[in-house]
Short mmCIF file of C-alpha atoms in Angstrom, two decimals:
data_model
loop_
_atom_site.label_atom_id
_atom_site.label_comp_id
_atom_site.label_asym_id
_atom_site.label_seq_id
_atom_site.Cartn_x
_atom_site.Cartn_y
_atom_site.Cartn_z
CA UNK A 1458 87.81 134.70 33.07
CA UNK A 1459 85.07 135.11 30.54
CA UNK A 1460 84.84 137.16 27.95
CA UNK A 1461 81.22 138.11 29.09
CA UNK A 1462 81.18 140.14 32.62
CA UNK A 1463 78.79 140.91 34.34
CA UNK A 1464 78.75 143.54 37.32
CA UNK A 1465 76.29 144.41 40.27
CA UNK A 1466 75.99 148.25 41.22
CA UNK A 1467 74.15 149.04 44.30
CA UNK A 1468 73.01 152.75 44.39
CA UNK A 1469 73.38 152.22 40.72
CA UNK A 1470 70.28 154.18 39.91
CA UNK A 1471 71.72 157.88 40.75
CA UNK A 1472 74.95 159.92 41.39
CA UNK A 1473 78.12 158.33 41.26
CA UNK A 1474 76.86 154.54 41.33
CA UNK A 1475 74.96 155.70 38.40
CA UNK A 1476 78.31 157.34 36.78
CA UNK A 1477 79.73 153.80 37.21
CA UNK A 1478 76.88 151.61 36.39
CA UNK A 1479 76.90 153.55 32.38
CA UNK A 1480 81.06 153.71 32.66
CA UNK A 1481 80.64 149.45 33.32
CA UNK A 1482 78.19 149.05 30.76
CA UNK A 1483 80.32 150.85 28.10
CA UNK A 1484 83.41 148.91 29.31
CA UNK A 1485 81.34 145.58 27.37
CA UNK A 1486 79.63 144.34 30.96
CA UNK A 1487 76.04 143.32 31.58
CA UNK A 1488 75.61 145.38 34.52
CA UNK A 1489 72.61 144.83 37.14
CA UNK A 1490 71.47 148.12 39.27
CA UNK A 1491 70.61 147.21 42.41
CA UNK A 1492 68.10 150.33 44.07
CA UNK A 1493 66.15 150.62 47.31
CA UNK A 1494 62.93 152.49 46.08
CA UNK A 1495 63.68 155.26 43.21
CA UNK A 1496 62.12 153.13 40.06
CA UNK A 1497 62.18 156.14 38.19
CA UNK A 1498 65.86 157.09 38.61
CA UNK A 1499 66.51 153.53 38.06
CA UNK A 1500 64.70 153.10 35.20
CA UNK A 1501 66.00 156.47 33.61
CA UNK A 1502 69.27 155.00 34.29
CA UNK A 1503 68.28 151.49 32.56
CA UNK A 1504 66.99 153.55 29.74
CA UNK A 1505 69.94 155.69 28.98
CA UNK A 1506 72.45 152.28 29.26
CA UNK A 1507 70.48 150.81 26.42
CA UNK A 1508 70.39 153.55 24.79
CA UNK A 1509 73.68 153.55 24.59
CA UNK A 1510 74.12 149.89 23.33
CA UNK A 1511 74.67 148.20 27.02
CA UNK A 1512 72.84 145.77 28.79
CA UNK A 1513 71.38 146.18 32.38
CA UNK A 1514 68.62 144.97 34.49
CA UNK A 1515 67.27 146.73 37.32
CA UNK A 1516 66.59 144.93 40.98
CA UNK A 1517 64.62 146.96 43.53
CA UNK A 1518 66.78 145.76 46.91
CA UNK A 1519 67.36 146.54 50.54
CA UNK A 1520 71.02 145.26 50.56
CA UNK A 1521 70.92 145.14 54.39
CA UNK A 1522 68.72 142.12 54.00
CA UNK A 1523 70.26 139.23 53.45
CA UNK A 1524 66.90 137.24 52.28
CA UNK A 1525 66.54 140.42 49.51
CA UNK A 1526 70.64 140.26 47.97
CA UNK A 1527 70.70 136.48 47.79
CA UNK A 1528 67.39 136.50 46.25
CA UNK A 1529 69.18 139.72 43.79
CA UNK A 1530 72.12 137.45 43.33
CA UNK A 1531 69.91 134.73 42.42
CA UNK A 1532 68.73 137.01 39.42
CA UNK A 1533 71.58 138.03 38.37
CA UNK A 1534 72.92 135.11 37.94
CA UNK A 1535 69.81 133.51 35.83
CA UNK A 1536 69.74 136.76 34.04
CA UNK A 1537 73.93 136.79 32.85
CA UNK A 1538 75.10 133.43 33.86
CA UNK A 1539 76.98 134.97 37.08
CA UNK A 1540 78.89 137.64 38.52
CA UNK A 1541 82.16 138.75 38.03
CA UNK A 1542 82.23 142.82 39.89
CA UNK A 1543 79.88 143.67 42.75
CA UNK A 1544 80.06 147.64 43.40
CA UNK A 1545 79.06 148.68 46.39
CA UNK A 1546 78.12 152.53 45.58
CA UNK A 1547 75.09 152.34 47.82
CA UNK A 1548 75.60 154.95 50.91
CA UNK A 1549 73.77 157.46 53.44
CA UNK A 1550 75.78 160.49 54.53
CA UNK A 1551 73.77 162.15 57.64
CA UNK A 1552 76.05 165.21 59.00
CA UNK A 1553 76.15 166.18 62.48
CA UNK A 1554 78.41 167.06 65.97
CA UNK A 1555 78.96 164.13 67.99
CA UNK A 1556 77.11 165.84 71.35
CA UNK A 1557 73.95 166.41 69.34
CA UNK A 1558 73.94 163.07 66.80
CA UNK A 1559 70.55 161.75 66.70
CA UNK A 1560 71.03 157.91 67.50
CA UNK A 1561 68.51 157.07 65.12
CA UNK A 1562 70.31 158.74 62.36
CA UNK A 1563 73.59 156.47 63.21
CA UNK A 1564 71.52 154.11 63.00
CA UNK A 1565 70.33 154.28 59.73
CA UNK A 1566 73.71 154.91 58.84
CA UNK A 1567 75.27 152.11 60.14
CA UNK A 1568 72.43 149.62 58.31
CA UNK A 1569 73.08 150.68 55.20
CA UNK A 1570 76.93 151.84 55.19
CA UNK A 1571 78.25 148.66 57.13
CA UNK A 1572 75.51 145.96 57.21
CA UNK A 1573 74.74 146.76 53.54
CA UNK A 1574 78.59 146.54 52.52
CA UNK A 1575 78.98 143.33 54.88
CA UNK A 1576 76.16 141.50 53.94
CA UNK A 1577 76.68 142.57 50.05
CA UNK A 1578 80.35 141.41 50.18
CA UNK A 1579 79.76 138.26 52.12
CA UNK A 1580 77.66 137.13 48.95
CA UNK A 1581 80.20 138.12 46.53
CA UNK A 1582 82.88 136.17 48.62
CA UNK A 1583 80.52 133.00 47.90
CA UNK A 1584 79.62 134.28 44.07
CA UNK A 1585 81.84 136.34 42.70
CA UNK A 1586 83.66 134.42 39.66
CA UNK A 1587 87.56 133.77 39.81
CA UNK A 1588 89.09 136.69 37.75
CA UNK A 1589 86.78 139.22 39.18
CA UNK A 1590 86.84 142.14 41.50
CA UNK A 1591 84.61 143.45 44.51
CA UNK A 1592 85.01 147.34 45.23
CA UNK A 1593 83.84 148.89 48.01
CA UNK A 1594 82.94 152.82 48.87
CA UNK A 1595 84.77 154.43 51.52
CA UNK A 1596 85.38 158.41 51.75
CA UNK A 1597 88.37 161.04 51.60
CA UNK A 1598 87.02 162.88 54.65
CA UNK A 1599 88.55 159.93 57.29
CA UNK A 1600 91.40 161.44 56.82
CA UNK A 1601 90.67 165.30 57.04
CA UNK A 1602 88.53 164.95 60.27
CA UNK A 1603 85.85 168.22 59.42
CA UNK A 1604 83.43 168.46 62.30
CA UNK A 1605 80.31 167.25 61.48
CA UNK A 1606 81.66 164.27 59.66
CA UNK A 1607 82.24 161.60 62.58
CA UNK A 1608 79.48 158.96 62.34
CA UNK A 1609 79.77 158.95 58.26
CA UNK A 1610 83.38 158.76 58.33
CA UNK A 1611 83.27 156.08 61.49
CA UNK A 1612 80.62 153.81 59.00
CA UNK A 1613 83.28 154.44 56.05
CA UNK A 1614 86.46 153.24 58.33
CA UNK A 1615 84.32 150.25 58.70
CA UNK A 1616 84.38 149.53 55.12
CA UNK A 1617 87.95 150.21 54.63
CA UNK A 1618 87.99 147.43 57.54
CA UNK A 1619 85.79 145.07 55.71
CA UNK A 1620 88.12 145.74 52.10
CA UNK A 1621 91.68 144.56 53.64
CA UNK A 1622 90.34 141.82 55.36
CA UNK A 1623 88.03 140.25 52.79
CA UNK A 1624 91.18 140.36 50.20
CA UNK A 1625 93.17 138.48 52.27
CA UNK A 1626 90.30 135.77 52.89
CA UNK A 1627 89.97 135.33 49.26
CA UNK A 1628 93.54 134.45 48.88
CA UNK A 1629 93.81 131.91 46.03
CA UNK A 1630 90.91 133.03 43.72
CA UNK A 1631 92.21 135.99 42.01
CA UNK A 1632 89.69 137.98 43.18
CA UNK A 1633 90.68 141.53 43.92
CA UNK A 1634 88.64 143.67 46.76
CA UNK A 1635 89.36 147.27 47.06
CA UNK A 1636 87.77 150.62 48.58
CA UNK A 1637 87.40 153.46 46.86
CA UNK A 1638 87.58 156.89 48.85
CA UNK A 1639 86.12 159.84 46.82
CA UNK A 1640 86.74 163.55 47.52
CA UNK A 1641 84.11 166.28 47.49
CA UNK A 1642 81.99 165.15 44.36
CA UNK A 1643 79.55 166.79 42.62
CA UNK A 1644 76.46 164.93 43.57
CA UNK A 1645 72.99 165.26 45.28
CA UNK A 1646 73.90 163.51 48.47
CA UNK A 1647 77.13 166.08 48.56
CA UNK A 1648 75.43 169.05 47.55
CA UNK A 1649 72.30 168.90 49.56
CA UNK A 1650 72.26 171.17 52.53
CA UNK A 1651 75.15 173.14 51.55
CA UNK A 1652 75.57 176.51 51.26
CA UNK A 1653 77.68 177.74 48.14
CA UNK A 1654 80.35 179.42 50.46
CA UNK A 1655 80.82 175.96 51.73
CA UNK A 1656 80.88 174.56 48.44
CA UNK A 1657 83.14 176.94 47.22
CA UNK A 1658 85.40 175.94 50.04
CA UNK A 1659 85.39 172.71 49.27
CA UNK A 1660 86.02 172.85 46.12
CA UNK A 1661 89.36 174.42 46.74
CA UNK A 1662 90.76 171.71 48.83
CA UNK A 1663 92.41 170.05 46.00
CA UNK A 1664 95.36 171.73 44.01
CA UNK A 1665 92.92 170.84 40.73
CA UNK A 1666 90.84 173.63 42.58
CA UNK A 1667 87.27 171.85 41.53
CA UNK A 1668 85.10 169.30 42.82
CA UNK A 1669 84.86 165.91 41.36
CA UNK A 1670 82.83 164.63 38.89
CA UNK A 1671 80.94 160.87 38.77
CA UNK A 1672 82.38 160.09 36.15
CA UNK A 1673 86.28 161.06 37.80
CA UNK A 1674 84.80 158.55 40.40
CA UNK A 1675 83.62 156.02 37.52
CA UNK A 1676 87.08 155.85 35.81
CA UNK A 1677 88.77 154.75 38.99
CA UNK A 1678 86.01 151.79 39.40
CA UNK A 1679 86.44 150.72 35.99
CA UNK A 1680 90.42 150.22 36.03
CA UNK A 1681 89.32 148.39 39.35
CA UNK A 1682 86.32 146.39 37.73
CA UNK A 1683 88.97 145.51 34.78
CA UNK A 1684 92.34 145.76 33.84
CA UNK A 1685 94.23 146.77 37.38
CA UNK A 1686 94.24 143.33 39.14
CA UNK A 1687 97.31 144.17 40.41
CA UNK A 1688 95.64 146.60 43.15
CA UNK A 1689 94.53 144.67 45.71
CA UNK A 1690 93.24 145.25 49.47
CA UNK A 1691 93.66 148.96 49.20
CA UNK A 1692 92.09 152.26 49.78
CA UNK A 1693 92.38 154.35 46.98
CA UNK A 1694 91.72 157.37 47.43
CA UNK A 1695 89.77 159.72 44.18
CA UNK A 1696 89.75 163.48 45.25
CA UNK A 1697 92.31 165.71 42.93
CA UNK A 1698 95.25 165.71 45.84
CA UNK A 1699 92.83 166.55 48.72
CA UNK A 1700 95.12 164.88 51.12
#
């Protein structure tokens, strides 16, 4: 393991990948955000890591093409030398009853939830540096089953799929691979199209009685990113007791 890591964060540029992209840049790692189109939320985000002493890059990327993350992974590893944690915070969350789901919207889903995660974590299994870790974002509402939820929570069980069985095909390399399920968390994509009775609601699912914070999310990643190698294949789930 070198002293020097160096992690990729896609959806790094906002929300909880940003939480995690400043948390991994504070832990000591060069950290590269990986972002589909927001250059000024990603460069914000470069801005306040260097601000803070860190290093990161930013890499504008559709991570469900493979051509675009090998070519990322290319940079990355001319920028830092190589990679050592790929987080895959990167995620679309389109609510709706199954009867009525627009097929387009599962869709879109699906690219980016499940190709984006596959095709991200089949470079890693060809990149990622002995000693490292790949994490993986899955979601706390699989297991509460709220109407409305299906398709995002079918993409996440996908990923929780994709976790388990990539940590077993990496046996030998000390490479850990893990999903991370979050709770309710204060954040755009969570917020947005909520009223506050709902939010409210929400909130009080957990005995902590609150929603979660990125940075609640963030803390998690980095024991994963770092020092908890011994926590491997699982779903861990973030969310104050939810379930």
């Amino acid at each position: 393991m070198t002293s020097q890591r160096t992690a990729i964060v896609t959806g790094g540029s906002r929300g909880i990948g940003r939480a995690v992209a400043e948390r991994l840049a504070a832990d000591g790692q060069s950290v590269a955000i990986l972002y589909a189109g927001n250059s000024a939320a990603a460069t914000e985000t470069l801005n306040a890591i260097e601000a803070a002493g860190g290093t990161a890059i930013g890499i504008q990327t559709d991570i469900a093409d493979e051509t675009q993350v090998r070519a990322a992974y290319d940079q990355v590893e001319r920028e830092f030398g190589g990679v050592d944690v790929v987080v895959n915070a990167a995620g679309i969350m389109i609510l709706g009853p199954i009867a009525e789901f627009d097929l387009d919207d599962l869709d879109r889903m699906h690219r980016t939830n499940i190709r984006g995660t596959f095709v991200m974590d089949q470079e890693a299994a060809k990149r990622v540096r002995n000693g490292g870790a790949i994490i993986n974002f899955s979601t706390s509402v699989k297991k509460l089953g709220l109407p409305g939820y299906a398709a995002y929570a079918a993409s996440k069980g996908a990923v929780d799929a994709i976790s388990s069985v990539l940590a077993k095909e990496l046996r030998g390399r000390d490479i850990t691979v893990n999903a991370v399920a979050p709770g309710p968390t204060a954040t755009a994509l969570f917020l947005e199209g909520k009223d506050p009775e709902a939010i409210e609601r929400m909130s009080k699912m957990n005995p902590l009685e609150r929603l979660g914070t990125p940075e609640d999310i963030a803390e998690m990643v980095s024991l994963l990113a770092g020092p908890g190698r011994w926590i491997n294949g699982q779903t861990v789930y973030v969310n104050g007791g939810m379930v």
